[in-house]
PDB file of C-alpha atoms and ligand atoms in Angstrom:
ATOM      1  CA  UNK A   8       0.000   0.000   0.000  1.00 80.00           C
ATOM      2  CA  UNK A   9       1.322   3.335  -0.868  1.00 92.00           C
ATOM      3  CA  UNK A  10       1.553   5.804   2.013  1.00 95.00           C
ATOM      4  CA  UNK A  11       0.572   9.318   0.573  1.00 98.00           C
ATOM      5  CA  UNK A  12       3.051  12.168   0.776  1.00 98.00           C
ATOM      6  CA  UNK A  13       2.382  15.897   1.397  1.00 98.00           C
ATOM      7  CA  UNK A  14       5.130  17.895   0.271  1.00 98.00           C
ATOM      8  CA  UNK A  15       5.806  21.945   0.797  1.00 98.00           C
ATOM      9  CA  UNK A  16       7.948  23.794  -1.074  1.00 98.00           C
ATOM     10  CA  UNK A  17       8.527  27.321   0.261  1.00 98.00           C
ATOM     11  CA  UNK A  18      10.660  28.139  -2.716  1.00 98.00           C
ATOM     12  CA  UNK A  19      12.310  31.414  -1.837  1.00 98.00           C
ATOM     13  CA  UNK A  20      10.576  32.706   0.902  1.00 98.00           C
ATOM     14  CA  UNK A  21      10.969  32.212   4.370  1.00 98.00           C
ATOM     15  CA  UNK A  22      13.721  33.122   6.564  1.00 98.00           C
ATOM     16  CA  UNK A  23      14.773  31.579  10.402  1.00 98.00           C
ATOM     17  CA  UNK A  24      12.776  34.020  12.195  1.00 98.00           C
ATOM     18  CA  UNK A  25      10.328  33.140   9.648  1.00 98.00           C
ATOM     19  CA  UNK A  26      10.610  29.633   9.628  1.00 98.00           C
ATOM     20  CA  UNK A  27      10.612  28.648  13.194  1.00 98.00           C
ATOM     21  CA  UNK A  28       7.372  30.777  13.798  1.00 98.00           C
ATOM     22  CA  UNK A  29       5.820  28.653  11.277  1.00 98.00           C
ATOM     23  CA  UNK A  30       6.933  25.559  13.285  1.00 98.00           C
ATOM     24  CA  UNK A  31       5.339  26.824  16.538  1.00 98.00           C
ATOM     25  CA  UNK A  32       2.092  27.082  14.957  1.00 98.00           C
ATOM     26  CA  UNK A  33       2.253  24.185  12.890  1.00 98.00           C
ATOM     27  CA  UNK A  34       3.624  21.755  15.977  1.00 98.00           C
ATOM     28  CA  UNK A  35      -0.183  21.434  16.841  1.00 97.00           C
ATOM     29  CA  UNK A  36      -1.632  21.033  13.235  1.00 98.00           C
ATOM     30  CA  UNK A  37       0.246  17.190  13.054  1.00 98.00           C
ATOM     31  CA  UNK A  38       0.023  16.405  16.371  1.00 97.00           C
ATOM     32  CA  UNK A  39      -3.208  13.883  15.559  1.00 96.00           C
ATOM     33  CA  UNK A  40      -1.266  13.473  11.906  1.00 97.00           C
ATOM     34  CA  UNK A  41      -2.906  10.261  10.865  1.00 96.00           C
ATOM     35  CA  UNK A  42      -0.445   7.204  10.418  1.00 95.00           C
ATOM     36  CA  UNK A  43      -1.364   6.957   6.785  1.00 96.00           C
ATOM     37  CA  UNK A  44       0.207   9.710   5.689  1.00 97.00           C
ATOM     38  CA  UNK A  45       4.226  11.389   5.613  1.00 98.00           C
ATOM     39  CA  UNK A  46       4.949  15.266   5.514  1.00 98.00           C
ATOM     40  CA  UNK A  47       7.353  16.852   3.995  1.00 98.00           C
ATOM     41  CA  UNK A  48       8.816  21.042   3.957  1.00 98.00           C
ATOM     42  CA  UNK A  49      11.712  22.244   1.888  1.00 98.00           C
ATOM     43  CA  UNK A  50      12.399  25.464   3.218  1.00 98.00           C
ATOM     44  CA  UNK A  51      15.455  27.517   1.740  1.00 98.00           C
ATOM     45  CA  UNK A  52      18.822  25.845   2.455  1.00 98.00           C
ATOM     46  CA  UNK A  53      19.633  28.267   5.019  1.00 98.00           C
ATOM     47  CA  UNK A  54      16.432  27.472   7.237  1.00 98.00           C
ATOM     48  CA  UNK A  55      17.136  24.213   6.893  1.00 98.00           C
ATOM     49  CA  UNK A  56      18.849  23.727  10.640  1.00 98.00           C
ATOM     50  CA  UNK A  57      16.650  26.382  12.222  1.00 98.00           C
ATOM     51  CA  UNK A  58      12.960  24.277  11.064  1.00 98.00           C
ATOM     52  CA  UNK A  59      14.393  20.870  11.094  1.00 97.00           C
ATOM     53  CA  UNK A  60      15.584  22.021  14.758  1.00 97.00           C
ATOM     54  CA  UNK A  61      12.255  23.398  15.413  1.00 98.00           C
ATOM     55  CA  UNK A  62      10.121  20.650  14.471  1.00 98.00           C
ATOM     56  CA  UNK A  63      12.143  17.630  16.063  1.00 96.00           C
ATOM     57  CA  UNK A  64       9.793  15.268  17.717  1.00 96.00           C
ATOM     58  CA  UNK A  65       7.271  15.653  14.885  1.00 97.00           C
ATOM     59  CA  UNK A  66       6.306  13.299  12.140  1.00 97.00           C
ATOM     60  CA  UNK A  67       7.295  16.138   9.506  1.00 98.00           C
ATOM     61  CA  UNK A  68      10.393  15.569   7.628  1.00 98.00           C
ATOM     62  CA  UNK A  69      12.957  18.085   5.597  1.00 98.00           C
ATOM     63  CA  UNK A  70      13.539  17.936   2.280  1.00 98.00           C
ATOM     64  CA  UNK A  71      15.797  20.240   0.064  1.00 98.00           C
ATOM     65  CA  UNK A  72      14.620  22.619  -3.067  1.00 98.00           C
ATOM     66  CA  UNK A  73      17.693  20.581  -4.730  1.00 98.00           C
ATOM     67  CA  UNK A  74      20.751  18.961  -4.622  1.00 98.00           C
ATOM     68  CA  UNK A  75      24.211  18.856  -6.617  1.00 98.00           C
ATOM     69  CA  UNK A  76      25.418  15.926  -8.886  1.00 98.00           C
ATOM     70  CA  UNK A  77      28.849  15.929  -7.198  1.00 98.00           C
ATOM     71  CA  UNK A  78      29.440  15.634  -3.327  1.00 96.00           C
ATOM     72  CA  UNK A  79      31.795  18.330  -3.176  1.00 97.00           C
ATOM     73  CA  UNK A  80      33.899  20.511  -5.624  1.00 98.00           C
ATOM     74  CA  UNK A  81      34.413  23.647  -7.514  1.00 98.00           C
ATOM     75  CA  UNK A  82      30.145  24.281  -8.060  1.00 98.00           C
ATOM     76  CA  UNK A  83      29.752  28.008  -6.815  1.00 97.00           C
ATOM     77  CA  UNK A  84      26.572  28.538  -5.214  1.00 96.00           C
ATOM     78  CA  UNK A  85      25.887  24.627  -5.180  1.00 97.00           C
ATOM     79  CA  UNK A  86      24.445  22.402  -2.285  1.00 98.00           C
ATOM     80  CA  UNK A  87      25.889  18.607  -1.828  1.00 98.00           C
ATOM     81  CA  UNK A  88      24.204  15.754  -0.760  1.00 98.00           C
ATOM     82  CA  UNK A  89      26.376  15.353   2.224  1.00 98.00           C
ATOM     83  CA  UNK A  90      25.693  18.601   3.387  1.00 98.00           C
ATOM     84  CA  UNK A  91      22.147  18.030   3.732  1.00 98.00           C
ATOM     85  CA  UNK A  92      22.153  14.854   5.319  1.00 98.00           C
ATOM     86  CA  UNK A  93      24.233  16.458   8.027  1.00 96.00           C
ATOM     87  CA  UNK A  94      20.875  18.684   8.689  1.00 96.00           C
ATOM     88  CA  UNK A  95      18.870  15.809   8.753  1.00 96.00           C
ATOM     89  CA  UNK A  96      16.957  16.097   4.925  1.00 98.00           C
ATOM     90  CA  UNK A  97      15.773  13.074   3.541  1.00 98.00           C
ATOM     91  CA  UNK A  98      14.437  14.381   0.336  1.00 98.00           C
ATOM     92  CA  UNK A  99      15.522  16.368  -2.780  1.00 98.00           C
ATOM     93  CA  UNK A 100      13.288  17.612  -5.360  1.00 98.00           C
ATOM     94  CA  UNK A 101      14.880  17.460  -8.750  1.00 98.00           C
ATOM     95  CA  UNK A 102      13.855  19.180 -11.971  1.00 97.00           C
ATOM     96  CA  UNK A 103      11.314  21.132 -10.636  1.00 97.00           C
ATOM     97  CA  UNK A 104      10.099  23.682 -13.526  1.00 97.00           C
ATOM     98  CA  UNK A 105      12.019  26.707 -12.214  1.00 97.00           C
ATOM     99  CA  UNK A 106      15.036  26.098 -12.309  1.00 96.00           C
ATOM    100  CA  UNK A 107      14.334  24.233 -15.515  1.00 96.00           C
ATOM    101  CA  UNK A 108      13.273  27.430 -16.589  1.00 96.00           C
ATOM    102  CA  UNK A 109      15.299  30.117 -14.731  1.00 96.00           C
ATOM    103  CA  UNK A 110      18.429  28.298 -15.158  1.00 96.00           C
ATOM    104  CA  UNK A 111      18.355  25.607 -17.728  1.00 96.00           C
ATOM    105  CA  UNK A 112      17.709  22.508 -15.934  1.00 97.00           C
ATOM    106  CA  UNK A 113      17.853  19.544 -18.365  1.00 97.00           C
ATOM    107  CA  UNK A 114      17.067  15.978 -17.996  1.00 96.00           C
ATOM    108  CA  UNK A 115      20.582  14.697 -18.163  1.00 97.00           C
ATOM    109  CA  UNK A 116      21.535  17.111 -14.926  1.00 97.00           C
ATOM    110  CA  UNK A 117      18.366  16.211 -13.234  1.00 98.00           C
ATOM    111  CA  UNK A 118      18.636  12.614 -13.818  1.00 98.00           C
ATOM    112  CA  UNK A 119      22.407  12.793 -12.347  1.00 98.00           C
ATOM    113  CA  UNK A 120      20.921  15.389  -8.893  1.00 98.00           C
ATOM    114  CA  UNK A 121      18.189  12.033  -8.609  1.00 98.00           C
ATOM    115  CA  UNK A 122      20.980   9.413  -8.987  1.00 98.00           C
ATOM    116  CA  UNK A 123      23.145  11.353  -6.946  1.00 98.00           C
ATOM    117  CA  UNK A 124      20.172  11.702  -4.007  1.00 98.00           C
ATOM    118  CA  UNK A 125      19.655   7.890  -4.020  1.00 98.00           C
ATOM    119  CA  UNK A 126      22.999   7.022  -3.711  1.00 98.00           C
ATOM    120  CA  UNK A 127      22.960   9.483  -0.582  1.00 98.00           C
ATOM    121  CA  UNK A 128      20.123   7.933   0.937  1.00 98.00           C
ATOM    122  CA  UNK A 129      17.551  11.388  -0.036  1.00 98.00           C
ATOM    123  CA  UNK A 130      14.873  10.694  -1.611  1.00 98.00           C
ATOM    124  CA  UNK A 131      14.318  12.606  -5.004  1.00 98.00           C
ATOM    125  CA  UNK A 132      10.825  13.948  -5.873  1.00 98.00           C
ATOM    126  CA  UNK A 133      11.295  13.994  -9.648  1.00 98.00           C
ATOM    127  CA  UNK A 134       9.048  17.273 -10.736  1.00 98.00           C
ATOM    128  CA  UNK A 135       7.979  16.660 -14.536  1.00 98.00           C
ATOM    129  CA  UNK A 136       5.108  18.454 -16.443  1.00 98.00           C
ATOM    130  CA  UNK A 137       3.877  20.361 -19.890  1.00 98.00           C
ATOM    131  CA  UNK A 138       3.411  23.835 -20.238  1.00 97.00           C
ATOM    132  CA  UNK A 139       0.448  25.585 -21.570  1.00 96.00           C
ATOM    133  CA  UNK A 140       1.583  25.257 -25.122  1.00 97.00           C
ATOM    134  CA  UNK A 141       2.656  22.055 -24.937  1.00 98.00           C
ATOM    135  CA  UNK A 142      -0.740  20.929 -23.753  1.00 97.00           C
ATOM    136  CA  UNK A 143      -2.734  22.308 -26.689  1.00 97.00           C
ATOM    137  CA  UNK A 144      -0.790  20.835 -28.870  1.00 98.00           C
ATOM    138  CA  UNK A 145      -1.657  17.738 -27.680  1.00 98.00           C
ATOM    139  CA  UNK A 146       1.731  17.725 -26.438  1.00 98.00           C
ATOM    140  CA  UNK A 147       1.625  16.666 -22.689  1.00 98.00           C
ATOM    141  CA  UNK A 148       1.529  12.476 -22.856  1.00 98.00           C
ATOM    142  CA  UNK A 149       4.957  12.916 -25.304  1.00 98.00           C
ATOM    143  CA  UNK A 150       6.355  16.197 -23.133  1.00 98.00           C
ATOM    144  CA  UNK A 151       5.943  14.173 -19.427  1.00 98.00           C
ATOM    145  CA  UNK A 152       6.722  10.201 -20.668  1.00 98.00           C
ATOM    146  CA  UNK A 153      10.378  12.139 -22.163  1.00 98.00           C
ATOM    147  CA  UNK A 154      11.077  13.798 -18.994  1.00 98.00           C
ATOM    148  CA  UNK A 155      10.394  10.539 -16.909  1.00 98.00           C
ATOM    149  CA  UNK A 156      12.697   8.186 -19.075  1.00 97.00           C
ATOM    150  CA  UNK A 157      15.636  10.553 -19.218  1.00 97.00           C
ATOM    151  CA  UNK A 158      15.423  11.674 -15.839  1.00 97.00           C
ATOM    152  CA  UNK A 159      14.722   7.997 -14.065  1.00 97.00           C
ATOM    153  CA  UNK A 160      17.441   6.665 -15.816  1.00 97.00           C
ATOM    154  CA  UNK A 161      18.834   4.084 -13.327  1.00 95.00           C
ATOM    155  CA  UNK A 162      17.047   5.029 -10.649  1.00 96.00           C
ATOM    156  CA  UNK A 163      15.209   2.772  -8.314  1.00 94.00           C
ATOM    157  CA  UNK A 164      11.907   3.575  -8.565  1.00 94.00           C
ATOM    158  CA  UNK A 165      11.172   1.770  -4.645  1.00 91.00           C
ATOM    159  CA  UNK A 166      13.136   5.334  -2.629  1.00 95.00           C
ATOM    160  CA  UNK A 167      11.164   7.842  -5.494  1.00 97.00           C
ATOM    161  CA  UNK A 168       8.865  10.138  -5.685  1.00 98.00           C
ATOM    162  CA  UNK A 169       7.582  11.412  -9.185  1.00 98.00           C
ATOM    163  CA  UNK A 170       5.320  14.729  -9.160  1.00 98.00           C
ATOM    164  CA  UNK A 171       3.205  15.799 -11.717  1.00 98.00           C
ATOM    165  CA  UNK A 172       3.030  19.663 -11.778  1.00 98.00           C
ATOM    166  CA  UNK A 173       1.561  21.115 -14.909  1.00 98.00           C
ATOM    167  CA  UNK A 174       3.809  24.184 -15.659  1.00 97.00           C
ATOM    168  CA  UNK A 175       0.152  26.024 -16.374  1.00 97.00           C
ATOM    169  CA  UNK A 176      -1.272  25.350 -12.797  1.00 97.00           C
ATOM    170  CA  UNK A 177       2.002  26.361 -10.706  1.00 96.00           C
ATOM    171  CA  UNK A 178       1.318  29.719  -8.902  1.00 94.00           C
ATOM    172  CA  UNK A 179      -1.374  30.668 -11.186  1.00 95.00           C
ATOM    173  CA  UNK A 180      -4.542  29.589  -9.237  1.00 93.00           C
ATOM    174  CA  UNK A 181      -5.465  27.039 -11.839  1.00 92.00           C
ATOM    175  CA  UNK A 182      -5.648  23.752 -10.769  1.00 91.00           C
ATOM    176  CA  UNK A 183      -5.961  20.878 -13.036  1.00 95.00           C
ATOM    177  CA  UNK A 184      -8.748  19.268 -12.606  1.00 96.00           C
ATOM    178  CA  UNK A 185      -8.452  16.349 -10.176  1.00 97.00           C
ATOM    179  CA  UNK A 186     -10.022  13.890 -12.872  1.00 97.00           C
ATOM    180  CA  UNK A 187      -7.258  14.514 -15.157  1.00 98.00           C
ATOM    181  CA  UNK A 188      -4.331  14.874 -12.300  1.00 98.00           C
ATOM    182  CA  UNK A 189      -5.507  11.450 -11.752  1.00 98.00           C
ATOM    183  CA  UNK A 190      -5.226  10.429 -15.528  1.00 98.00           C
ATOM    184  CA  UNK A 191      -1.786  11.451 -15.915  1.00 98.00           C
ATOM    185  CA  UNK A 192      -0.795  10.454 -12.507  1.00 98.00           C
ATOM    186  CA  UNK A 193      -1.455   7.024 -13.276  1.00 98.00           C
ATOM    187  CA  UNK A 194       0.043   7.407 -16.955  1.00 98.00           C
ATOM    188  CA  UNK A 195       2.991   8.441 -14.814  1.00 98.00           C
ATOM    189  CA  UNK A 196       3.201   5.163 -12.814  1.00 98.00           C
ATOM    190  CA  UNK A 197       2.577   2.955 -16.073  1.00 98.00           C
ATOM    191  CA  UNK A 198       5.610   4.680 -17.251  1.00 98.00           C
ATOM    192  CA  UNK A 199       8.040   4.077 -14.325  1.00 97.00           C
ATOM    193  CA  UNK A 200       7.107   0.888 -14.553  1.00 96.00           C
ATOM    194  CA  UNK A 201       6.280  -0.128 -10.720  1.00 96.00           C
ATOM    195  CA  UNK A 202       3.011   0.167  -8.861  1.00 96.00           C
ATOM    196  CA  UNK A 203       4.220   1.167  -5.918  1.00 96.00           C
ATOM    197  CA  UNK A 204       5.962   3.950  -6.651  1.00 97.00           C
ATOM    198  CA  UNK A 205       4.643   7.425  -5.124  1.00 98.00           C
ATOM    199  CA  UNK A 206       2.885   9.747  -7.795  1.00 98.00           C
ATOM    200  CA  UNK A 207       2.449  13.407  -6.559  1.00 98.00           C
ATOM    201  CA  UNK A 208       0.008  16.206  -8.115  1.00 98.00           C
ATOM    202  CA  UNK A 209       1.582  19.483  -8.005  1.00 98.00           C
ATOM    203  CA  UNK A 210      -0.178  23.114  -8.923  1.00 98.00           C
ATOM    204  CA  UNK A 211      -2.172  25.619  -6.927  1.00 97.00           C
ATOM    205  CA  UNK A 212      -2.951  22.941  -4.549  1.00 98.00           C
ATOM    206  CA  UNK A 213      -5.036  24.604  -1.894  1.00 97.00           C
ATOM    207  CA  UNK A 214      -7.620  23.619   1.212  1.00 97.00           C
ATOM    208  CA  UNK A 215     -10.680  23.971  -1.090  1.00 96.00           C
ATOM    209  CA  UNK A 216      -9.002  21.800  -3.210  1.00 96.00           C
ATOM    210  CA  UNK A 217      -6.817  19.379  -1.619  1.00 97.00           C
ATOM    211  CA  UNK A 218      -9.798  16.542  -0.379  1.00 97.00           C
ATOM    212  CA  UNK A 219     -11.268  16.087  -4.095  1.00 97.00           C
ATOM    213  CA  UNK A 220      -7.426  15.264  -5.406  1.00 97.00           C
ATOM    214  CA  UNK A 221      -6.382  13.135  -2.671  1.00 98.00           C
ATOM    215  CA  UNK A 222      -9.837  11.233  -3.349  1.00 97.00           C
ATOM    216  CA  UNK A 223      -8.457  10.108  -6.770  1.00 97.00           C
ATOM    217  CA  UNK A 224      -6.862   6.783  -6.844  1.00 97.00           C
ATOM    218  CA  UNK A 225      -3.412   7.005  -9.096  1.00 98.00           C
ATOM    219  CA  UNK A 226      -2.631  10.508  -6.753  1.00 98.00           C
ATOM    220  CA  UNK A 227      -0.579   9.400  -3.852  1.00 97.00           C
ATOM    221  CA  UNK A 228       0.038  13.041  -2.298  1.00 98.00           C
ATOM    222  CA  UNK A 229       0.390  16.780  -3.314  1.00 98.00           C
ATOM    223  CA  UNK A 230       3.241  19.227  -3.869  1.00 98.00           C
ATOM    224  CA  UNK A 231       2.682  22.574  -2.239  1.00 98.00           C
ATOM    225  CA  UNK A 232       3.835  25.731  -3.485  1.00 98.00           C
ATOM    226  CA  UNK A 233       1.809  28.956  -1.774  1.00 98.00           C
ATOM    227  CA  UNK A 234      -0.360  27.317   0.199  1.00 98.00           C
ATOM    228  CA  UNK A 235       2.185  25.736   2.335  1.00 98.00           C
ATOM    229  CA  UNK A 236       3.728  29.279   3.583  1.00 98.00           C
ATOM    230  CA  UNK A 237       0.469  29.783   6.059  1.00 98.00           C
ATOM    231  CA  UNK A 238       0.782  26.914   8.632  1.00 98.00           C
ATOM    232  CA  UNK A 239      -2.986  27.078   9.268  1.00 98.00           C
ATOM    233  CA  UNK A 240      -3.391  26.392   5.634  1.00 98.00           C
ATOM    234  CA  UNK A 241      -0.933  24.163   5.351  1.00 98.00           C
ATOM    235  CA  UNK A 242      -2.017  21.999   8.631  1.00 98.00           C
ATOM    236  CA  UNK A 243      -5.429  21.774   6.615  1.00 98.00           C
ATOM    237  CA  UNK A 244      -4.163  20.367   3.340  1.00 98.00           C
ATOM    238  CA  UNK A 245      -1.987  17.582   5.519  1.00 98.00           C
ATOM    239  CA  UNK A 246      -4.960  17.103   7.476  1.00 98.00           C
ATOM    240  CA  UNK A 247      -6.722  16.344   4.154  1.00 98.00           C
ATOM    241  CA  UNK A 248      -9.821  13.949   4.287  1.00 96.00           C
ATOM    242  CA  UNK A 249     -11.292  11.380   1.481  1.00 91.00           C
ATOM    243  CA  UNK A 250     -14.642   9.455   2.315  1.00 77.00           C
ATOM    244  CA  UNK A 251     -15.045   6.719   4.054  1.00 74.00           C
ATOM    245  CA  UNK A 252     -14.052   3.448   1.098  1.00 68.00           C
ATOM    246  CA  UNK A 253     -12.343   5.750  -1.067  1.00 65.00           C
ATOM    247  CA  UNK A 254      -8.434   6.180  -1.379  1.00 56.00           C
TER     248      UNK A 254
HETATM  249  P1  PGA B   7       1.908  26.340  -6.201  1.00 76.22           P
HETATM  250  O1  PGA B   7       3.379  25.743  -6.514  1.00 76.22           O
HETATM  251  O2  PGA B   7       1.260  25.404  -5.213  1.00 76.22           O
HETATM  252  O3  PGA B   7       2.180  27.701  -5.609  1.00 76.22           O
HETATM  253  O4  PGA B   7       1.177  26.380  -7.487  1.00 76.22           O
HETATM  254  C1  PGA B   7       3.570  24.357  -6.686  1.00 76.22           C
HETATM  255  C2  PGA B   7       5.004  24.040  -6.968  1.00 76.22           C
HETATM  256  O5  PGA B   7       5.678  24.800  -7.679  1.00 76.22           O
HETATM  257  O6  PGA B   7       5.532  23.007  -6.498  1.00 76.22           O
END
């Protein structure tokens, strides 16, 4: 049985001060976190110690916004894997569409940061997805099955986590609808080629929003952009419930 993950990524906001006031109040939204479920915050590497400090003795784990391909060397303004696993991470997501975009990510690079990770011990959450113009061009099948080949490239898909974020629903407001989340989600899984692995939907996740996704079958867990900055907001999309026979 897959055990769903709820990832946030705080991108580049938060700073200490910031951070560990968001772990006061969010200390009593996982207190009752129900066993069925992991949780998961990549601040900015420099909150890193300060939140994983302040939420010790909680269920939530730290994950970095990436990791470097090489464990130490002559990368200016790089993070290593061994660096982070002396703070405690345990994930790294890879490939996410920013710094695909903003600094020209590609799949080889991403599929060495995931290979890299595992051999670490992190686990990467692989971040694939069309843009707008890929998907009316009938694009997105072709776009995401690409970026999952290159960039799981000998990895083991058992210490993985794929997410699905559709470049067109990140920040924007405009979630895809949880039907076809689900859809690609489980296209997703067909591709990597094991059951079990963990398939993520990620884009303008939200509390109105978060109950109807997790209530679709191939969607294992969400990846949290905005909406995991307000710990109250946050504590409710963790807290997510599906009805009773449904998972
Ligand atoms: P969003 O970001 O929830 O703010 O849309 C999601 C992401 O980029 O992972």
């Amino acid at each position: 049985m897959r055990k769903a993950v709820i990832a946030g990524n705080w991108k580049m906001h938060m700073n200490c001060a910031e951070a560990r006031a968001f772990a006061h109040t969010f200390r009593g939204q996982v207190e009752n976190l129900p066993e069925d479920r992991q949780v998961v915050i990549a601040p900015p590497y420099l909150a890193i110690p300060t939140l994983s400090e302040a939420l010790r003795g909680t269920p939530v784990a730290i994950a970095a916004q990436n990791v470097h391909w090489d464990k130490k060397g002559a990368y200016t303004g790089m993070v290593s894997a061994p660096m982070l696993l002396e703070h405690g991470v345990t994930h790294a997501i890879v490939g996410h569409s920013e710094p695909r975009k903003y600094y020209s990510e590609t799949d080889e690079q991403i599929n060495l940061r995931a290979r890299t990770a595992q051999i670490y011990g992190l686990i990467p959450i692989l971040c694939v997805g069309e843009s707008l113009d890929q998907r009316e061009a009938r694009e997105t099948e072709r776009v995401i099955h690409r970026q999952v080949e290159q960039g799981l490239e000998g990895i083991a898909p058992d210490r993985l986590i794929v997410a699905y974020e559709p470049i067109w629903a990140i920040g924007t407001g405009k979630s895809c609808a949880a039907e076809e989340a689900n859809r690609i989600c489980g296209l997703i899984r067909g591709w990597v080629g094991d059951p079990e692995v963990i398939v993520q939907y990620g884009g303008s996740v939200n509390p109105a929003t978060i109950d109807d996704l997790m209530a679709q079958p191939e969607i294992d867990g969400v990846l949290v952009g905005g909406a995991s900055l307000d710990p109250i907001s946050f504590g409710r999309i963790v807290n997510y419930q599906v009805p009773v026979g449904v998972s």
